[in-house]
PDB file of C-alpha atoms and ligand atoms in Angstrom:
ATOM      1  CA  MET A   1       0.050  -0.027   0.002  1.00  0.00           C
ATOM      2  CA  ALA A   2       1.220   3.478  -0.933  1.00  0.00           C
ATOM      3  CA  GLU A   3       2.466   5.579   1.977  1.00  0.00           C
ATOM      4  CA  ASP A   4       1.017   9.054   2.865  1.00  0.00           C
ATOM      5  CA  PHE A   5       2.977  12.185   1.964  1.00  0.00           C
ATOM      6  CA  GLU A   6       3.205  15.609   3.657  1.00  0.00           C
ATOM      7  CA  VAL A   7       2.870  18.351   1.050  1.00  0.00           C
ATOM      8  CA  TYR A   8       4.202  21.922   1.192  1.00  0.00           C
ATOM      9  CA  ALA A   9       3.917  24.919  -1.106  1.00  0.00           C
ATOM     10  CA  ILE A  10       7.028  27.061  -1.055  1.00  0.00           C
ATOM     11  CA  LYS A  11       6.657  30.629  -2.339  1.00  0.00           C
ATOM     12  CA  PHE A  12       9.853  32.209  -3.596  1.00  0.00           C
ATOM     13  CA  ALA A  13       8.695  35.312  -5.494  1.00  0.00           C
ATOM     14  CA  GLN A  14       5.848  37.560  -6.417  1.00  0.00           C
ATOM     15  CA  ARG A  15       4.930  40.182  -8.968  1.00  0.00           C
ATOM     16  CA  ASP A  16       2.479  42.709  -7.716  1.00  0.00           C
ATOM     17  CA  ALA A  17       2.465  45.112 -10.647  1.00  0.00           C
ATOM     18  CA  SER A  18       0.272  42.893 -12.777  1.00  0.00           C
ATOM     19  CA  VAL A  19      -3.302  43.223 -14.084  1.00  0.00           C
ATOM     20  CA  ARG A  20      -5.997  40.788 -14.894  1.00  0.00           C
ATOM     21  CA  GLY A  21      -5.750  41.421 -18.687  1.00  0.00           C
ATOM     22  CA  GLU A  22      -2.261  39.787 -18.632  1.00  0.00           C
ATOM     23  CA  HIS A  23      -3.675  36.654 -17.122  1.00  0.00           C
ATOM     24  CA  PHE A  24      -7.217  35.812 -18.249  1.00  0.00           C
ATOM     25  CA  TYR A  25      -8.275  34.533 -21.572  1.00  0.00           C
ATOM     26  CA  GLY A  26     -10.270  36.875 -23.941  1.00  0.00           C
ATOM     27  CA  HIS A  27     -11.377  40.415 -23.337  1.00  0.00           C
ATOM     28  CA  ASP A  28     -11.822  40.429 -19.493  1.00  0.00           C
ATOM     29  CA  PRO A  29     -14.192  43.302 -18.534  1.00  0.00           C
ATOM     30  CA  CYS A  30     -11.886  44.119 -15.547  1.00  0.00           C
ATOM     31  CA  ALA A  31      -8.686  43.875 -17.654  1.00  0.00           C
ATOM     32  CA  MET A  32      -6.926  46.748 -15.821  1.00  0.00           C
ATOM     33  CA  GLU A  33      -7.757  45.522 -12.279  1.00  0.00           C
ATOM     34  CA  ALA A  34      -4.789  44.597 -10.160  1.00  0.00           C
ATOM     35  CA  CYS A  35      -3.960  40.835 -10.225  1.00  0.00           C
ATOM     36  CA  PRO A  36      -0.835  40.058  -8.184  1.00  0.00           C
ATOM     37  CA  ILE A  37       0.857  36.712  -8.984  1.00  0.00           C
ATOM     38  CA  SER A  38       2.937  34.467  -6.723  1.00  0.00           C
ATOM     39  CA  TYR A  39       5.609  31.912  -7.770  1.00  0.00           C
ATOM     40  CA  TYR A  40       5.948  28.569  -6.015  1.00  0.00           C
ATOM     41  CA  VAL A  41       7.593  25.129  -5.986  1.00  0.00           C
ATOM     42  CA  TRP A  42       5.899  22.239  -4.189  1.00  0.00           C
ATOM     43  CA  LEU A  43       7.536  19.545  -1.894  1.00  0.00           C
ATOM     44  CA  ALA A  44       6.100  16.158  -1.101  1.00  0.00           C
ATOM     45  CA  VAL A  45       7.811  14.213   1.690  1.00  0.00           C
ATOM     46  CA  SER A  46       7.382  10.720   3.098  1.00  0.00           C
ATOM     47  CA  ASP A  47       9.638   8.389   5.184  1.00  0.00           C
ATOM     48  CA  ASN A  48      11.157   7.010   2.004  1.00  0.00           C
ATOM     49  CA  HIS A  49      10.864   9.727  -0.611  1.00  0.00           C
ATOM     50  CA  SER A  50      11.275  13.436  -1.214  1.00  0.00           C
ATOM     51  CA  VAL A  51       9.727  14.666  -4.452  1.00  0.00           C
ATOM     52  CA  LEU A  52       9.926  18.232  -5.650  1.00  0.00           C
ATOM     53  CA  VAL A  53       7.461  19.553  -8.176  1.00  0.00           C
ATOM     54  CA  ASP A  54       9.069  22.316 -10.355  1.00  0.00           C
ATOM     55  CA  ALA A  55      12.304  24.168  -9.880  1.00  0.00           C
ATOM     56  CA  GLY A  56      11.336  27.913  -9.822  1.00  0.00           C
ATOM     57  CA  TYR A  57      13.600  30.535 -11.169  1.00  0.00           C
ATOM     58  CA  THR A  58      16.859  32.004  -9.882  1.00  0.00           C
ATOM     59  CA  PRO A  59      17.475  35.508  -8.512  1.00  0.00           C
ATOM     60  CA  GLU A  60      19.660  36.180 -11.552  1.00  0.00           C
ATOM     61  CA  THR A  61      16.642  35.360 -13.919  1.00  0.00           C
ATOM     62  CA  ALA A  62      14.383  37.524 -11.710  1.00  0.00           C
ATOM     63  CA  ALA A  63      16.814  40.494 -12.015  1.00  0.00           C
ATOM     64  CA  ARG A  64      17.191  40.047 -15.699  1.00  0.00           C
ATOM     65  CA  ARG A  65      13.405  39.866 -16.389  1.00  0.00           C
ATOM     66  CA  GLY A  66      12.804  42.677 -13.879  1.00  0.00           C
ATOM     67  CA  ASN A  67       9.567  43.710 -12.101  1.00  0.00           C
ATOM     68  CA  ARG A  68       9.701  40.773  -9.711  1.00  0.00           C
ATOM     69  CA  ASP A  69      10.142  40.628  -5.966  1.00  0.00           C
ATOM     70  CA  TYR A  70      12.345  37.745  -5.157  1.00  0.00           C
ATOM     71  CA  LEU A  71      11.689  36.647  -1.513  1.00  0.00           C
ATOM     72  CA  GLN A  72      14.050  33.805  -0.754  1.00  0.00           C
ATOM     73  CA  SER A  73      15.605  31.013  -2.831  1.00  0.00           C
ATOM     74  CA  PRO A  74      13.355  27.925  -2.753  1.00  0.00           C
ATOM     75  CA  MET A  75      16.630  25.999  -2.010  1.00  0.00           C
ATOM     76  CA  ASP A  76      16.893  27.779   1.301  1.00  0.00           C
ATOM     77  CA  THR A  77      13.264  27.133   2.178  1.00  0.00           C
ATOM     78  CA  ILE A  78      13.625  23.499   1.296  1.00  0.00           C
ATOM     79  CA  ARG A  79      16.558  23.298   3.735  1.00  0.00           C
ATOM     80  CA  ALA A  80      14.544  25.209   6.371  1.00  0.00           C
ATOM     81  CA  LEU A  81      11.818  22.553   6.013  1.00  0.00           C
ATOM     82  CA  GLY A  82      14.429  20.030   7.087  1.00  0.00           C
ATOM     83  CA  VAL A  83      15.034  18.479   3.627  1.00  0.00           C
ATOM     84  CA  ASP A  84      18.513  18.284   2.178  1.00  0.00           C
ATOM     85  CA  PRO A  85      18.199  19.214  -1.616  1.00  0.00           C
ATOM     86  CA  ASP A  86      20.768  16.413  -2.337  1.00  0.00           C
ATOM     87  CA  ARG A  87      18.260  13.897  -0.898  1.00  0.00           C
ATOM     88  CA  ILE A  88      15.435  14.838  -3.228  1.00  0.00           C
ATOM     89  CA  ASP A  89      15.020  11.731  -5.308  1.00  0.00           C
ATOM     90  CA  HIS A  90      12.555  12.896  -7.945  1.00  0.00           C
ATOM     91  CA  LEU A  91      12.067  16.314  -9.590  1.00  0.00           C
ATOM     92  CA  VAL A  92       8.825  16.497 -11.558  1.00  0.00           C
ATOM     93  CA  ILE A  93       8.822  19.420 -14.036  1.00  0.00           C
ATOM     94  CA  SER A  94       5.258  20.462 -14.846  1.00  0.00           C
ATOM     95  CA  HIS A  95       6.249  22.258 -18.069  1.00  0.00           C
ATOM     96  CA  LEU A  96       9.260  24.149 -19.430  1.00  0.00           C
ATOM     97  CA  HIS A  97       8.279  27.772 -18.904  1.00  0.00           C
ATOM     98  CA  TYR A  98      11.147  29.714 -17.198  1.00  0.00           C
ATOM     99  CA  ASP A  99       9.439  29.994 -13.809  1.00  0.00           C
ATOM    100  CA  HIS A 100       9.457  26.187 -13.390  1.00  0.00           C
ATOM    101  CA  THR A 101      12.921  25.215 -14.642  1.00  0.00           C
ATOM    102  CA  GLY A 102      15.446  27.559 -12.991  1.00  0.00           C
ATOM    103  CA  HIS A 103      17.005  25.312 -10.324  1.00  0.00           C
ATOM    104  CA  VAL A 104      16.998  21.994 -12.092  1.00  0.00           C
ATOM    105  CA  SER A 105      20.790  21.858 -12.030  1.00  0.00           C
ATOM    106  CA  ASP A 106      20.767  22.235  -8.192  1.00  0.00           C
ATOM    107  CA  PHE A 107      19.335  18.713  -7.845  1.00  0.00           C
ATOM    108  CA  PRO A 108      21.985  16.485  -9.407  1.00  0.00           C
ATOM    109  CA  GLN A 109      20.841  13.359  -7.566  1.00  0.00           C
ATOM    110  CA  ALA A 110      17.170  13.522  -8.657  1.00  0.00           C
ATOM    111  CA  GLU A 111      15.557  11.747 -11.526  1.00  0.00           C
ATOM    112  CA  ILE A 112      13.851  14.369 -13.655  1.00  0.00           C
ATOM    113  CA  VAL A 113      10.286  13.564 -14.721  1.00  0.00           C
ATOM    114  CA  LEU A 114       9.013  15.342 -17.814  1.00  0.00           C
ATOM    115  CA  GLN A 115       6.403  14.667 -20.438  1.00  0.00           C
ATOM    116  CA  GLU A 116       7.903  13.796 -23.728  1.00  0.00           C
ATOM    117  CA  SER A 117       5.472  16.030 -25.706  1.00  0.00           C
ATOM    118  CA  GLU A 118       6.650  19.050 -23.594  1.00  0.00           C
ATOM    119  CA  MET A 119      10.242  18.421 -24.524  1.00  0.00           C
ATOM    120  CA  ALA A 120       9.331  17.777 -28.097  1.00  0.00           C
ATOM    121  CA  PHE A 121       7.564  21.078 -28.382  1.00  0.00           C
ATOM    122  CA  TRP A 122      10.397  23.184 -26.873  1.00  0.00           C
ATOM    123  CA  THR A 123      12.922  21.563 -29.368  1.00  0.00           C
ATOM    124  CA  SER A 124      10.561  22.065 -32.346  1.00  0.00           C
ATOM    125  CA  ARG A 125      10.497  24.709 -35.112  1.00  0.00           C
ATOM    126  CA  HIS A 126       7.946  26.722 -33.067  1.00  0.00           C
ATOM    127  CA  ALA A 127       9.981  27.195 -29.921  1.00  0.00           C
ATOM    128  CA  GLY A 128      11.663  30.390 -31.123  1.00  0.00           C
ATOM    129  CA  ARG A 129       8.453  32.193 -32.305  1.00  0.00           C
ATOM    130  CA  GLU A 130       8.221  35.595 -30.606  1.00  0.00           C
ATOM    131  CA  GLN A 131       5.036  34.894 -28.641  1.00  0.00           C
ATOM    132  CA  LEU A 132       6.505  31.611 -27.287  1.00  0.00           C
ATOM    133  CA  ALA A 133      10.245  31.956 -26.867  1.00  0.00           C
ATOM    134  CA  HIS A 134       9.982  34.574 -24.083  1.00  0.00           C
ATOM    135  CA  PHE A 135       8.271  32.010 -21.856  1.00  0.00           C
ATOM    136  CA  VAL A 136      11.470  29.817 -21.595  1.00  0.00           C
ATOM    137  CA  GLU A 137      15.076  30.187 -20.696  1.00  0.00           C
ATOM    138  CA  PRO A 138      16.908  28.513 -23.592  1.00  0.00           C
ATOM    139  CA  SER A 139      19.736  27.518 -21.380  1.00  0.00           C
ATOM    140  CA  ASP A 140      17.310  25.657 -19.042  1.00  0.00           C
ATOM    141  CA  VAL A 141      15.900  23.671 -21.974  1.00  0.00           C
ATOM    142  CA  ALA A 142      19.461  22.988 -23.230  1.00  0.00           C
ATOM    143  CA  TYR A 143      20.463  21.685 -19.732  1.00  0.00           C
ATOM    144  CA  LEU A 144      17.519  19.261 -19.893  1.00  0.00           C
ATOM    145  CA  VAL A 145      18.549  18.074 -23.362  1.00  0.00           C
ATOM    146  CA  GLU A 146      22.049  17.326 -22.015  1.00  0.00           C
ATOM    147  CA  GLN A 147      20.665  15.642 -18.900  1.00  0.00           C
ATOM    148  CA  ASN A 148      18.550  13.387 -21.195  1.00  0.00           C
ATOM    149  CA  PHE A 149      21.736  12.305 -23.006  1.00  0.00           C
ATOM    150  CA  ALA A 150      23.134  11.595 -19.528  1.00  0.00           C
ATOM    151  CA  GLY A 151      20.238   9.260 -18.831  1.00  0.00           C
ATOM    152  CA  ARG A 152      18.807  11.323 -16.000  1.00  0.00           C
ATOM    153  CA  VAL A 153      15.455  12.406 -17.566  1.00  0.00           C
ATOM    154  CA  ARG A 154      12.521  10.064 -17.283  1.00  0.00           C
ATOM    155  CA  MET A 155      10.568  11.117 -20.397  1.00  0.00           C
ATOM    156  CA  VAL A 156       6.906  10.044 -19.818  1.00  0.00           C
ATOM    157  CA  ASP A 157       3.820   9.987 -21.948  1.00  0.00           C
ATOM    158  CA  GLY A 158       0.441  10.528 -20.170  1.00  0.00           C
ATOM    159  CA  VAL A 159       0.127   9.047 -16.666  1.00  0.00           C
ATOM    160  CA  HIS A 160       3.276   8.005 -14.768  1.00  0.00           C
ATOM    161  CA  GLU A 161       3.817   6.724 -11.184  1.00  0.00           C
ATOM    162  CA  VAL A 162       6.704   8.752  -9.867  1.00  0.00           C
ATOM    163  CA  VAL A 163       6.821   6.750  -6.618  1.00  0.00           C
ATOM    164  CA  PRO A 164       4.050   4.905  -4.873  1.00  0.00           C
ATOM    165  CA  GLY A 165       1.543   7.666  -3.766  1.00  0.00           C
ATOM    166  CA  VAL A 166       2.764  10.306  -6.332  1.00  0.00           C
ATOM    167  CA  THR A 167       1.586  10.216  -9.954  1.00  0.00           C
ATOM    168  CA  ALA A 168       2.085  12.674 -12.802  1.00  0.00           C
ATOM    169  CA  HIS A 169      -0.744  13.300 -15.384  1.00  0.00           C
ATOM    170  CA  ARG A 170      -0.370  15.063 -18.694  1.00  0.00           C
ATOM    171  CA  VAL A 171      -3.193  17.530 -19.194  1.00  0.00           C
ATOM    172  CA  GLY A 172      -1.837  20.112 -21.738  1.00  0.00           C
ATOM    173  CA  GLY A 173      -3.947  23.142 -22.516  1.00  0.00           C
ATOM    174  CA  HIS A 174      -1.510  25.828 -21.274  1.00  0.00           C
ATOM    175  CA  THR A 175       1.555  24.160 -22.885  1.00  0.00           C
ATOM    176  CA  PRO A 176       1.524  20.989 -25.080  1.00  0.00           C
ATOM    177  CA  GLY A 177       2.855  18.658 -22.373  1.00  0.00           C
ATOM    178  CA  LEU A 178       1.870  20.303 -19.187  1.00  0.00           C
ATOM    179  CA  GLN A 179       1.501  17.792 -16.347  1.00  0.00           C
ATOM    180  CA  VAL A 180      -0.068  17.944 -12.875  1.00  0.00           C
ATOM    181  CA  VAL A 181       0.777  15.879  -9.917  1.00  0.00           C
ATOM    182  CA  GLN A 182      -1.465  13.875  -7.625  1.00  0.00           C
ATOM    183  CA  VAL A 183      -0.201  13.150  -4.155  1.00  0.00           C
ATOM    184  CA  ARG A 184      -1.630  10.843  -1.623  1.00  0.00           C
ATOM    185  CA  THR A 185      -1.870  12.404   1.874  1.00  0.00           C
ATOM    186  CA  ALA A 186      -3.549  11.714   5.223  1.00  0.00           C
ATOM    187  CA  ALA A 187      -6.202  14.337   4.210  1.00  0.00           C
ATOM    188  CA  GLY A 188      -6.946  12.780   0.906  1.00  0.00           C
ATOM    189  CA  ARG A 189      -5.539  13.112  -2.622  1.00  0.00           C
ATOM    190  CA  VAL A 190      -4.015  16.485  -3.279  1.00  0.00           C
ATOM    191  CA  VAL A 191      -3.554  17.784  -6.871  1.00  0.00           C
ATOM    192  CA  LEU A 192      -0.694  20.164  -7.513  1.00  0.00           C
ATOM    193  CA  ALA A 193      -2.146  21.912 -10.543  1.00  0.00           C
ATOM    194  CA  ALA A 194       0.876  23.967 -11.516  1.00  0.00           C
ATOM    195  CA  ASP A 195      -0.226  26.049 -14.488  1.00  0.00           C
ATOM    196  CA  ALA A 196      -3.370  23.954 -15.256  1.00  0.00           C
ATOM    197  CA  ALA A 197      -4.919  26.525 -12.942  1.00  0.00           C
ATOM    198  CA  HIS A 198      -2.766  29.643 -12.215  1.00  0.00           C
ATOM    199  CA  PHE A 199      -5.494  30.963  -9.888  1.00  0.00           C
ATOM    200  CA  TYR A 200      -8.409  29.458  -7.997  1.00  0.00           C
ATOM    201  CA  GLU A 201     -10.681  31.446 -10.325  1.00  0.00           C
ATOM    202  CA  ASN A 202      -9.424  29.519 -13.399  1.00  0.00           C
ATOM    203  CA  VAL A 203     -10.735  26.206 -12.117  1.00  0.00           C
ATOM    204  CA  GLU A 204     -13.536  27.284  -9.700  1.00  0.00           C
ATOM    205  CA  ARG A 205     -15.198  29.571 -12.185  1.00  0.00           C
ATOM    206  CA  GLU A 206     -13.875  27.985 -15.370  1.00  0.00           C
ATOM    207  CA  LYS A 207     -12.143  31.145 -16.449  1.00  0.00           C
ATOM    208  CA  PRO A 208      -9.288  30.023 -18.766  1.00  0.00           C
ATOM    209  CA  TYR A 209      -5.839  31.458 -18.485  1.00  0.00           C
ATOM    210  CA  GLY A 210      -4.597  33.623 -21.308  1.00  0.00           C
ATOM    211  CA  VAL A 211      -1.629  31.560 -22.443  1.00  0.00           C
ATOM    212  CA  VAL A 212      -3.283  28.698 -24.235  1.00  0.00           C
ATOM    213  CA  THR A 213      -2.234  26.071 -26.828  1.00  0.00           C
ATOM    214  CA  TYR A 214      -5.705  24.658 -27.344  1.00  0.00           C
ATOM    215  CA  LEU A 215      -8.806  25.997 -25.398  1.00  0.00           C
ATOM    216  CA  PRO A 216     -10.869  22.786 -25.172  1.00  0.00           C
ATOM    217  CA  THR A 217      -7.852  20.975 -23.693  1.00  0.00           C
ATOM    218  CA  MET A 218      -7.641  23.683 -21.035  1.00  0.00           C
ATOM    219  CA  TYR A 219     -11.208  22.939 -20.079  1.00  0.00           C
ATOM    220  CA  ASP A 220     -10.442  19.186 -20.029  1.00  0.00           C
ATOM    221  CA  ALA A 221      -7.551  20.029 -17.662  1.00  0.00           C
ATOM    222  CA  PHE A 222     -10.039  21.698 -15.270  1.00  0.00           C
ATOM    223  CA  ASP A 223     -12.045  18.505 -15.324  1.00  0.00           C
ATOM    224  CA  ALA A 224      -8.925  16.450 -14.728  1.00  0.00           C
ATOM    225  CA  LEU A 225      -8.040  18.561 -11.617  1.00  0.00           C
ATOM    226  CA  ARG A 226     -11.509  17.862 -10.161  1.00  0.00           C
ATOM    227  CA  ALA A 227     -11.305  14.160 -11.014  1.00  0.00           C
ATOM    228  CA  LEU A 228      -7.861  13.702  -9.531  1.00  0.00           C
ATOM    229  CA  SER A 229      -8.497  15.502  -6.208  1.00  0.00           C
ATOM    230  CA  ASP A 230     -10.597  13.998  -3.367  1.00  0.00           C
ATOM    231  CA  ARG A 231     -12.117  17.446  -2.587  1.00  0.00           C
ATOM    232  CA  PRO A 232     -12.148  20.734  -4.475  1.00  0.00           C
ATOM    233  CA  GLU A 233     -10.142  22.406  -1.705  1.00  0.00           C
ATOM    234  CA  LEU A 234      -7.266  19.932  -2.293  1.00  0.00           C
ATOM    235  CA  ILE A 235      -6.649  21.421  -5.778  1.00  0.00           C
ATOM    236  CA  VAL A 236      -3.687  23.694  -5.404  1.00  0.00           C
ATOM    237  CA  PRO A 237      -3.302  26.379  -8.137  1.00  0.00           C
ATOM    238  CA  GLY A 238       0.172  27.216  -9.415  1.00  0.00           C
ATOM    239  CA  HIS A 239       0.348  31.030  -8.953  1.00  0.00           C
ATOM    240  CA  ASP A 240      -2.396  32.247  -6.708  1.00  0.00           C
ATOM    241  CA  PRO A 241      -1.400  34.526  -3.747  1.00  0.00           C
ATOM    242  CA  LEU A 242      -4.540  33.073  -1.935  1.00  0.00           C
ATOM    243  CA  VAL A 243      -2.844  29.668  -1.469  1.00  0.00           C
ATOM    244  CA  LEU A 244      -1.015  31.232   1.501  1.00  0.00           C
ATOM    245  CA  GLN A 245      -4.352  32.196   3.105  1.00  0.00           C
ATOM    246  CA  ARG A 246      -6.184  28.930   2.449  1.00  0.00           C
ATOM    247  CA  PHE A 247      -3.600  26.747   4.140  1.00  0.00           C
ATOM    248  CA  PRO A 248      -1.655  27.136   7.444  1.00  0.00           C
ATOM    249  CA  ALA A 249       1.818  28.679   7.440  1.00  0.00           C
ATOM    250  CA  VAL A 250       4.794  26.550   8.518  1.00  0.00           C
ATOM    251  CA  PRO A 251       5.863  28.082  11.866  1.00  0.00           C
ATOM    252  CA  GLY A 252       8.953  30.221  11.366  1.00  0.00           C
ATOM    253  CA  LEU A 253       8.407  30.304   7.556  1.00  0.00           C
ATOM    254  CA  GLU A 254       5.419  32.652   7.363  1.00  0.00           C
ATOM    255  CA  GLY A 255       5.040  34.090   3.933  1.00  0.00           C
ATOM    256  CA  LEU A 256       7.398  31.444   2.494  1.00  0.00           C
ATOM    257  CA  ALA A 257       5.898  28.006   3.156  1.00  0.00           C
ATOM    258  CA  ILE A 258       2.478  26.542   3.913  1.00  0.00           C
ATOM    259  CA  ARG A 259       1.484  23.005   4.699  1.00  0.00           C
ATOM    260  CA  ILE A 260      -1.162  21.689   2.376  1.00  0.00           C
ATOM    261  CA  ALA A 261      -1.631  18.335   4.011  1.00  0.00           C
TER     262      ALA A 261
HETATM  263 ZN1  LIG B   1       4.104  29.362 -14.308  1.00  0.00          ZN
END
């Protein structure tokens, strides 16, 4: 029987100077309303495994892209939670946008889990198009290509058991090979949505995000989040500042880490 995991969301940055029109699909009637965005990685820990979902971005990338408040490296918060980054055995990358790939090289021991269709897209003829290229750091993609040659990337297709109790599920919609992660916990099955729902509003009110590869697939992804979680409150969006209000802070790490279950 699969063991239960404890799950944490680690916030490492935020961007407050942001409006709804940047984030919601179509012509939002409140396009100029403020819409702050937070940046997270997620950690699932059991007696036998430490699984990190996504790798954030570095302070250097934050400075170059500008307009972002970098709070604390997720590496430091992982250590503060009592987990040695060298002991993380699996690193699941939801998709290859820059805000999810920055620290991959800081986990040299981990098996990297990535959907094959995501890697295929970012090494395809379309990767360099103006409206797509700015979402990725080419050096991060190149690093993953190298690591694949080194045998360290588990390229998966659809559903994949990362370890007993943790599964990855390709949903697409936002990027071609976007995957979400289901984690078994004592509170029920949690779904780490990453960018299948940037905000609670995306999934709770079925308001699609503005960066879309195929809109019907994004709606299918909302259905998948509901099907993969035991309760709606166990769906954890990827960029919503409200996550810090809906779950309790880890004592001593207020504003940086919350415990989901
Ligand atoms: Zn993102």
